Structures are given as structure tokens and as C-alpha cells.
mmCIF file of C-alpha atoms in Angstrom:
data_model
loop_
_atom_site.group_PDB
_atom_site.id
_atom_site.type_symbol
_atom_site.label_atom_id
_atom_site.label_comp_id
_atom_site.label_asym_id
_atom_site.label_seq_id
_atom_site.Cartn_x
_atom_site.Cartn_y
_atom_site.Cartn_z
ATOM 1 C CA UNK A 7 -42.776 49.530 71.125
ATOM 2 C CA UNK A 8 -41.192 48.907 74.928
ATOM 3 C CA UNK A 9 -38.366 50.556 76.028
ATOM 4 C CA UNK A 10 -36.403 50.451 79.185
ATOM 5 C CA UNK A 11 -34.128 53.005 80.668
ATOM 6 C CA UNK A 12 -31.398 53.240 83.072
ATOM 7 C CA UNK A 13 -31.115 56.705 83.807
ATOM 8 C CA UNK A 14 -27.420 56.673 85.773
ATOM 9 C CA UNK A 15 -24.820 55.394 83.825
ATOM 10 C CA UNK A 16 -22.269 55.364 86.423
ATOM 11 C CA UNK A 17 -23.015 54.930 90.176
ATOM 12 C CA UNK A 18 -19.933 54.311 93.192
ATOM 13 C CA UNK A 19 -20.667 53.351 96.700
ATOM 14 C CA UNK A 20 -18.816 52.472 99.141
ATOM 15 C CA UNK A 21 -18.675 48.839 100.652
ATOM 16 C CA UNK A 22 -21.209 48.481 102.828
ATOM 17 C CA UNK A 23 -23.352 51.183 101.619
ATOM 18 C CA UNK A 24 -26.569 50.033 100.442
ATOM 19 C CA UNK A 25 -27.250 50.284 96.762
ATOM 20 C CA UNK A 26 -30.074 51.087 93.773
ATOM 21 C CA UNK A 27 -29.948 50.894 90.569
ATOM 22 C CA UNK A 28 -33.039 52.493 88.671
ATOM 23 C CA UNK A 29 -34.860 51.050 85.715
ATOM 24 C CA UNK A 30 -38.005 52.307 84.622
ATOM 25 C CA UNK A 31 -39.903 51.054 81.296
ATOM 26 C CA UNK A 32 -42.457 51.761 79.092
ATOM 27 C CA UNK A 33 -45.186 48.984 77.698
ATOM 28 C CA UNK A 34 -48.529 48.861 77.186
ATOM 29 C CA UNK A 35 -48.910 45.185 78.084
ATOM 30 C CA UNK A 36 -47.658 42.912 80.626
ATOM 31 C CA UNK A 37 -44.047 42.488 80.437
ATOM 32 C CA UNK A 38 -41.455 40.034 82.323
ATOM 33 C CA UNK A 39 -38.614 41.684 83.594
ATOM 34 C CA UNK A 40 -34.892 40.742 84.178
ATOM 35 C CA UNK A 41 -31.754 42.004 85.156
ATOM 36 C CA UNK A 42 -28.269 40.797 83.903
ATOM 37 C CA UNK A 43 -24.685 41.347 84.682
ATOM 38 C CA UNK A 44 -22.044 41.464 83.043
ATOM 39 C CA UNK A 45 -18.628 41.238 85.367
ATOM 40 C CA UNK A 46 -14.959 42.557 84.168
ATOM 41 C CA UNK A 47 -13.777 40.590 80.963
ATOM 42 C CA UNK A 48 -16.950 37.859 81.692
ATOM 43 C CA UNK A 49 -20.015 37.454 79.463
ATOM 44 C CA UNK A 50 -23.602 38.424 80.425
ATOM 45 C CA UNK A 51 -25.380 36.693 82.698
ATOM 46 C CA UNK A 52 -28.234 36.561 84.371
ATOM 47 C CA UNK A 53 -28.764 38.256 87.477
ATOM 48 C CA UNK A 54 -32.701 37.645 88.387
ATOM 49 C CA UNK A 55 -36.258 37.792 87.065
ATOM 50 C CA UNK A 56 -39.276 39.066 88.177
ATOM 51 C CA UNK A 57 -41.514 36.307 87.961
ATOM 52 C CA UNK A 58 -39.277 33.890 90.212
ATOM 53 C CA UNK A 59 -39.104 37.168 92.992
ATOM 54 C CA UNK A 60 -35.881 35.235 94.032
ATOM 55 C CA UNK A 61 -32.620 36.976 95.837
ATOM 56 C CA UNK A 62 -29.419 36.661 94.498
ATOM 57 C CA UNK A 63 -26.472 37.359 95.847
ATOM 58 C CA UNK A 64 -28.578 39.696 97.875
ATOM 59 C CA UNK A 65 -29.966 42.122 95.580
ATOM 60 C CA UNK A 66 -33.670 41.793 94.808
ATOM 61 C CA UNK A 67 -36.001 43.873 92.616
ATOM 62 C CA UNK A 68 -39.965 44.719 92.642
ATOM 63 C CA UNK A 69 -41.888 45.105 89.996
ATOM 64 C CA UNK A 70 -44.031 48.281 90.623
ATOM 65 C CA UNK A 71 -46.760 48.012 87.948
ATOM 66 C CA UNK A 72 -47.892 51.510 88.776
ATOM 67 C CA UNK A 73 -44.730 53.679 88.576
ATOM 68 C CA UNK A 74 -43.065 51.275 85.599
ATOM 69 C CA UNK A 75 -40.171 50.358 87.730
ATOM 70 C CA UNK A 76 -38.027 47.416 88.450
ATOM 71 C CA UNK A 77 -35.365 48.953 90.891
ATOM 72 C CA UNK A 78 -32.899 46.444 91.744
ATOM 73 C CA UNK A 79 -31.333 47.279 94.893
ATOM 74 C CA UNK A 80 -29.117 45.528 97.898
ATOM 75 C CA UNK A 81 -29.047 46.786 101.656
ATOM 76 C CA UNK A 82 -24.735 46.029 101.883
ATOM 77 C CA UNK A 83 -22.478 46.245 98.626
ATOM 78 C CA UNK A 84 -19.692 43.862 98.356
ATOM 79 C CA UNK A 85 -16.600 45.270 96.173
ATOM 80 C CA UNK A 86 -17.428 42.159 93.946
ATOM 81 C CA UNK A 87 -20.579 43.360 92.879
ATOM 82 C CA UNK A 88 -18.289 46.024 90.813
ATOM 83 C CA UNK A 89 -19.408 45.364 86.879
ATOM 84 C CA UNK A 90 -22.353 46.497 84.288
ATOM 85 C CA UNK A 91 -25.855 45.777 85.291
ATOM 86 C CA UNK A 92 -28.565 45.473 82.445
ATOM 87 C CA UNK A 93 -32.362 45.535 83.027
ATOM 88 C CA UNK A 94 -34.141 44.244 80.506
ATOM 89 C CA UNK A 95 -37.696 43.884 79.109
ATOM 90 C CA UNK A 96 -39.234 40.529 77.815
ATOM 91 C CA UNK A 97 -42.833 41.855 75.737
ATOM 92 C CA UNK A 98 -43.897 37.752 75.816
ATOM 93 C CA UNK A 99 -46.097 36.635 72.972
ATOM 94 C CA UNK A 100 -45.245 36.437 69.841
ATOM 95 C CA UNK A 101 -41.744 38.236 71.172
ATOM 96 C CA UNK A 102 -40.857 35.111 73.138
ATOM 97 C CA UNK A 103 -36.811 35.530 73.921
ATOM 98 C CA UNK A 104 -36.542 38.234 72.455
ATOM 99 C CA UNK A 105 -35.034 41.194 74.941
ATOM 100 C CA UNK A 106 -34.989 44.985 75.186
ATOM 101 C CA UNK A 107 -32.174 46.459 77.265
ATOM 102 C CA UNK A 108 -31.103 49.171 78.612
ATOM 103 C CA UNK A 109 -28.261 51.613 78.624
ATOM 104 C CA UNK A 110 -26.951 49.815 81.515
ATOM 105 C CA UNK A 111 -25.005 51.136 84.829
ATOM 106 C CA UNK A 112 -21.776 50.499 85.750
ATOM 107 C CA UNK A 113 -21.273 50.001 89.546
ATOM 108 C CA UNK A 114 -18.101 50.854 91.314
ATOM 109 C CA UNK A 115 -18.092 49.497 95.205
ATOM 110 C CA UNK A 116 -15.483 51.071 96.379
ATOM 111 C CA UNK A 117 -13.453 49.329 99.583
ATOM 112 C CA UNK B 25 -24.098 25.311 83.858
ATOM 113 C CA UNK B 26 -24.799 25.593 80.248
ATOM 114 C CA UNK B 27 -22.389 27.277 77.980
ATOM 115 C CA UNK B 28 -22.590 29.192 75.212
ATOM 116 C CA UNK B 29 -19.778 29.566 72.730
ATOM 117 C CA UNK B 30 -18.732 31.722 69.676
ATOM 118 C CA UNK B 31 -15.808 31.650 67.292
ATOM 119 C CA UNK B 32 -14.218 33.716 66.693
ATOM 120 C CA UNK B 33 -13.682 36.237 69.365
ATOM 121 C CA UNK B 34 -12.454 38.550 67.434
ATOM 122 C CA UNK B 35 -11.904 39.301 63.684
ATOM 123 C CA UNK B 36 -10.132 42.173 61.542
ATOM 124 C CA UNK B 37 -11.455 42.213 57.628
ATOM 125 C CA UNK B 38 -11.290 44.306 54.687
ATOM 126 C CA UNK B 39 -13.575 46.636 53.313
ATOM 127 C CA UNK B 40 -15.985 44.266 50.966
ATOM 128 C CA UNK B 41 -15.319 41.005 52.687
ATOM 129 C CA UNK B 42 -17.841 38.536 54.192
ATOM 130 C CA UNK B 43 -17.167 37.452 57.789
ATOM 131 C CA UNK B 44 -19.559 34.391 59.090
ATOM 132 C CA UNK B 45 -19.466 34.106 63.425
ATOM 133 C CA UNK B 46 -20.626 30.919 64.902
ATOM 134 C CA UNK B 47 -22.280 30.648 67.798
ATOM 135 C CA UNK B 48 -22.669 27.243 69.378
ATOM 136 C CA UNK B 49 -24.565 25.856 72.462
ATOM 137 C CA UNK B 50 -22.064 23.661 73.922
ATOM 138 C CA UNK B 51 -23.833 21.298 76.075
ATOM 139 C CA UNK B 52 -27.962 21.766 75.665
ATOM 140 C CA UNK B 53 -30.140 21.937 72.634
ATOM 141 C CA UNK B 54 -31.105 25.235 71.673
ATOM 142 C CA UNK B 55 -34.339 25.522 69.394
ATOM 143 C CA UNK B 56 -33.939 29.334 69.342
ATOM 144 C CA UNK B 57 -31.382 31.940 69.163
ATOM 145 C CA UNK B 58 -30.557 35.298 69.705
ATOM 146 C CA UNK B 59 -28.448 37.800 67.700
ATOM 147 C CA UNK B 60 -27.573 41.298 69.060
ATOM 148 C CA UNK B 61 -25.550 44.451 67.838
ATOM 149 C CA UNK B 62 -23.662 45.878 70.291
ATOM 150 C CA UNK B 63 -21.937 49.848 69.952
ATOM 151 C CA UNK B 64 -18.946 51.046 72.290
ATOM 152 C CA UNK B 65 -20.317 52.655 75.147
ATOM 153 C CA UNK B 66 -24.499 51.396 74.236
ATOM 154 C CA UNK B 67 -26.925 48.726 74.869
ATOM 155 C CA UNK B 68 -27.602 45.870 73.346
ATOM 156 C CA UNK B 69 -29.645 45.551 70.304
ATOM 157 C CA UNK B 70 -31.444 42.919 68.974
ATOM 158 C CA UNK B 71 -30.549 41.968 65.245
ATOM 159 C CA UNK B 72 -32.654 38.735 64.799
ATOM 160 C CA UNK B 73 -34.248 35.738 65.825
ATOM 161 C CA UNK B 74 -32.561 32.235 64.698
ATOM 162 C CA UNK B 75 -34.871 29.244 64.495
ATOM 163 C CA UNK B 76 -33.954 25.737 64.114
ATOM 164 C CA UNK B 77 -35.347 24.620 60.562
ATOM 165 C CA UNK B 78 -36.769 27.954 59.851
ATOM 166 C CA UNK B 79 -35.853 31.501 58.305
ATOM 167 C CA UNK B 80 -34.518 34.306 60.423
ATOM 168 C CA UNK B 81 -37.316 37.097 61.761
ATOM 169 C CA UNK B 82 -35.046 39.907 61.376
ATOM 170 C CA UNK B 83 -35.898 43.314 63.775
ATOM 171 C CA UNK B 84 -37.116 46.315 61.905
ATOM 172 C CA UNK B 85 -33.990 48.311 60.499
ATOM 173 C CA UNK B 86 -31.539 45.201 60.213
ATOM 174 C CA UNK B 87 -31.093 44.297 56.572
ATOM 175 C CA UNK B 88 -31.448 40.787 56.064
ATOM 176 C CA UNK B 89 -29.191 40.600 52.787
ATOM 177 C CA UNK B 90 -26.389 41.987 54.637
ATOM 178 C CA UNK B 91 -26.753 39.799 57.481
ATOM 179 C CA UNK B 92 -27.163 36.498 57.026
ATOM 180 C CA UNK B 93 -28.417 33.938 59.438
ATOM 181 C CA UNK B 94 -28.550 29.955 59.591
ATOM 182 C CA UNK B 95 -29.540 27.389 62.030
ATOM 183 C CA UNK B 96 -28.811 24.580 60.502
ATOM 184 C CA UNK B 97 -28.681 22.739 63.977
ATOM 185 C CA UNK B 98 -30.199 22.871 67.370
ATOM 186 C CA UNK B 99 -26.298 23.544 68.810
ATOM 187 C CA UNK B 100 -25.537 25.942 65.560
ATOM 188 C CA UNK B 101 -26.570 29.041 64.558
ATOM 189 C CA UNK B 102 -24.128 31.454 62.057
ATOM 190 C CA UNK B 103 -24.229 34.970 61.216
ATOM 191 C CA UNK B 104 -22.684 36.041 58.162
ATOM 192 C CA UNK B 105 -21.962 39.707 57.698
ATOM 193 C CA UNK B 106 -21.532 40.542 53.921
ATOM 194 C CA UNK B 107 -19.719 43.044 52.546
ATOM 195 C CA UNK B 108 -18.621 44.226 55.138
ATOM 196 C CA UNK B 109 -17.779 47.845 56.013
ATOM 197 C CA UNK B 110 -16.210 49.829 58.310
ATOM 198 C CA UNK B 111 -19.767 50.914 59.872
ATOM 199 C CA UNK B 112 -20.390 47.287 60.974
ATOM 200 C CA UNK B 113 -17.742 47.216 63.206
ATOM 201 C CA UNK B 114 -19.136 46.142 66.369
ATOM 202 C CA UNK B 115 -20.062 43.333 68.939
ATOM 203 C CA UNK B 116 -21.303 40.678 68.085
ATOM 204 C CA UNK B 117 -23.217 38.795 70.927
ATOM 205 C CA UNK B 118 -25.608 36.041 70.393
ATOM 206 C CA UNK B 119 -27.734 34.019 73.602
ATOM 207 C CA UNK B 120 -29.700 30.537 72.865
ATOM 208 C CA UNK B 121 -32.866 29.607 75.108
ATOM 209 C CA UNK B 122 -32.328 25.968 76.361
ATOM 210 C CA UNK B 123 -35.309 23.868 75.062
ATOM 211 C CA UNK B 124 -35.482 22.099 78.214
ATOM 212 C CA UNK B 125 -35.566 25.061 79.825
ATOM 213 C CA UNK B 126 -37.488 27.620 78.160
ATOM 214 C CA UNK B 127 -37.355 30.666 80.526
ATOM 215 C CA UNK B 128 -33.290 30.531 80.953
ATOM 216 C CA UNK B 129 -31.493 32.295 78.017
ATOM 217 C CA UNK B 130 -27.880 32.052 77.643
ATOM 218 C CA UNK B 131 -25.019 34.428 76.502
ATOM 219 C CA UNK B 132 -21.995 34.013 74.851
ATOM 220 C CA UNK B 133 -18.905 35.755 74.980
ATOM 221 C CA UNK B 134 -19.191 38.234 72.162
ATOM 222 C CA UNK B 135 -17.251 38.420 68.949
ATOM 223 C CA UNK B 136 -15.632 41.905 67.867
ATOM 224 C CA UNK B 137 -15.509 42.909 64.488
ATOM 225 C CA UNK B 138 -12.962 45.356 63.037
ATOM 226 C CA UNK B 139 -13.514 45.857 59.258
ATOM 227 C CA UNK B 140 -11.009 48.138 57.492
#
């Protein structure tokens, strides 16, 4: 079974300051991998995905095959990037849709 | 952007009651959708797969006599929790993939349940 951990629940910068937020996972096949947010009082949404190696907002992510990480990280934190961030793991298949999250971390940019 | 709705957003029951949560795609047709548990303070976790026309695959652990789910519709999918009990307080969040677009799910807003 996959699995995906977050390993800091909380993490505060300051604005400015660049950022990371860690996600590692665990799967023994090829997985697609996403990360959400989820701002104050707002549903989730989604963030970016691996496969479209887009940057939003200005945080991007790598997939690093070899050390099972998708690190999602931006050089200058804005005070609105304050809210929950989810990665999450897609296994593909027969497991179409279907998502595995993690614990999530809650960033605090402060001004 | 496409939308993603669920009534209601919140509901209080007693002990033994059934509670049904809709969750609606407002403005795309959704072949597929998502149910997921969520605890204070945890992560998501998936409950169950809703297809269009088809029966509920249910993820190991979640008991598919307690929680019942229909998509009767590709804009409708319901989740019926049955007698109910203070353990399955929670929330609720379901997500629908849009069939035109299959890699984009979306969320909705959540529904909390309180059962006394």
C-alpha cells in the first residue's frame, strides 16, 4: 500500500524567506504526485502536479524518484501563502482518482 | 472554474439516526466521485469511490452497510450515514473528476457531522 508523509506539521517563515515543505512517499510503482491547499475557511484545492512540472504562484516541486520525495518549495514567501498544504499520492491503474494524503503542514508567513 | 457543492454544511443528529449528504457538481459532468473521512487535527481518508450507474468500491475498513452511497446522476452523488453514532462524527468531504477533464479533480466544501 502507498503512503505519503509530511513530517513537519507546523512550519513559520518570515516574508521573504524562502520556503520547503517536505513530502516523502512510499510505492512500489510509478505514482503521480500532487500537492493541494487548503486556505483559511476555503475548500481544497489544487496547488500543482508533477506530471505538468508547472509553477504556481511560485512554488514548484521535483519529483526525485531516487530519494521518494516531492518537496514543494518557493525562493520568497508571501504572507498569503499562510494555509494547510497537502501532498498527495495518485497509485494510477486500477486506483484512478483515488488519492492518498498526507498529514499535511500548516504554513505561517509571518510579515 | 468548476464547482463543487455539498448540502448540508453542517448537521447535528441523534444517536441511531440516518443522515444522507449530497454532493453535487455544479457546472460539469462528473462520471466519478470521491468520498473522504476527515478527523480533527488528521488527513484525509478515502471512504469510497462513486460511479455513475454502478455500485460503490468501498476502501478496506469502511463498512458499506453503514455508509451508503448513490450516484444516481453524473452531477449527484449521496452518502448516507446510518445509524449514526457519536464515533462518526467527522468531515465529510467529497471531490468529482470532470469527465471532460480527466486529470482535474475537484473538492467541495466539506460537511461536518455532529451525532449525539
Amino acid at each position: 500500500a502507498q503512503r505519503v508523509t509530511q513530517p513537519e506539521k507546523l512550519l513559520s517563515v518570515f516574508k521573504g524567506a524562502p520556503v520547503e515543505l517536505k513530502c516523502n512517499y512510499s510505492y512500489s510503482g510509478s505514482p503521480e504526485l500532487f500537492w493541494y491547499v487548503q486556505y483559511s475557511r476555503q475548500r481544497l484545492q489544487l496547488l500543482l502536479r508533477h506530471i505538468s512540472r508547472e509553477s504556481i504562484k511560485g512554488f514548484t516541486a521535483d519529483l526525485n524518484k531516487g530519494e521518494t520525495s516531492f518537496h514543494l518549495k518557493k525562493p520568497f514567501a508571501q504572507e498569503e501563502d499562510s494555509a494547510m498544504y497537502y501532498c498527495a499520492l495518485e497509485a494510477g491503474g486500477t486506483s484512478y482518482g483515488k488519492l492518498t494524503f498526507g498529514q499535511g503542514t500548516i504554513l505561517t508567513v509571518h510579515p | 472554474g468548476a464547482v463543487v457543492s455539498q448540502h448540508p454544511s453542517r448537521v447535528i443528529c441523534k444517536s441511531g439516526t440516518s443522515v444522507k449528504i449530497e454532493c453535487r457538481s455544479l457546472d460539469f459532468q462528473a462520471t466519478t466521485m470521491f468520498w473522504y473521512r476527515q478527523f480533527p487535527k488528521q488527513s484525509l481518508m478515502l471512504m469510497a469511490t462513486s460511479n455513475e450507474g454502478s455500485k460503490a468500491t468501498y476502501e478496506q475498513g469502511v463498512e458499506k452497510d453503514k455508509f451508503l452511497i448513490n450516484h444516481a446522476s453524473l452531477t449527484l452523488s449521496t452518502l448516507t450515514v446510518t445509524s449514526a453514532h457519536p464515533e462518526d462524527s467527522s468531515f465529510y468531504i467529497c471531490s468529482a473528476i470532470n469527465q471532460g477533464r480527466k486529470e482535474t479533480q475537484y473538492f467541495g466544501p466539506g460537511t461536518r457531522l455532529l451525532v449525539l
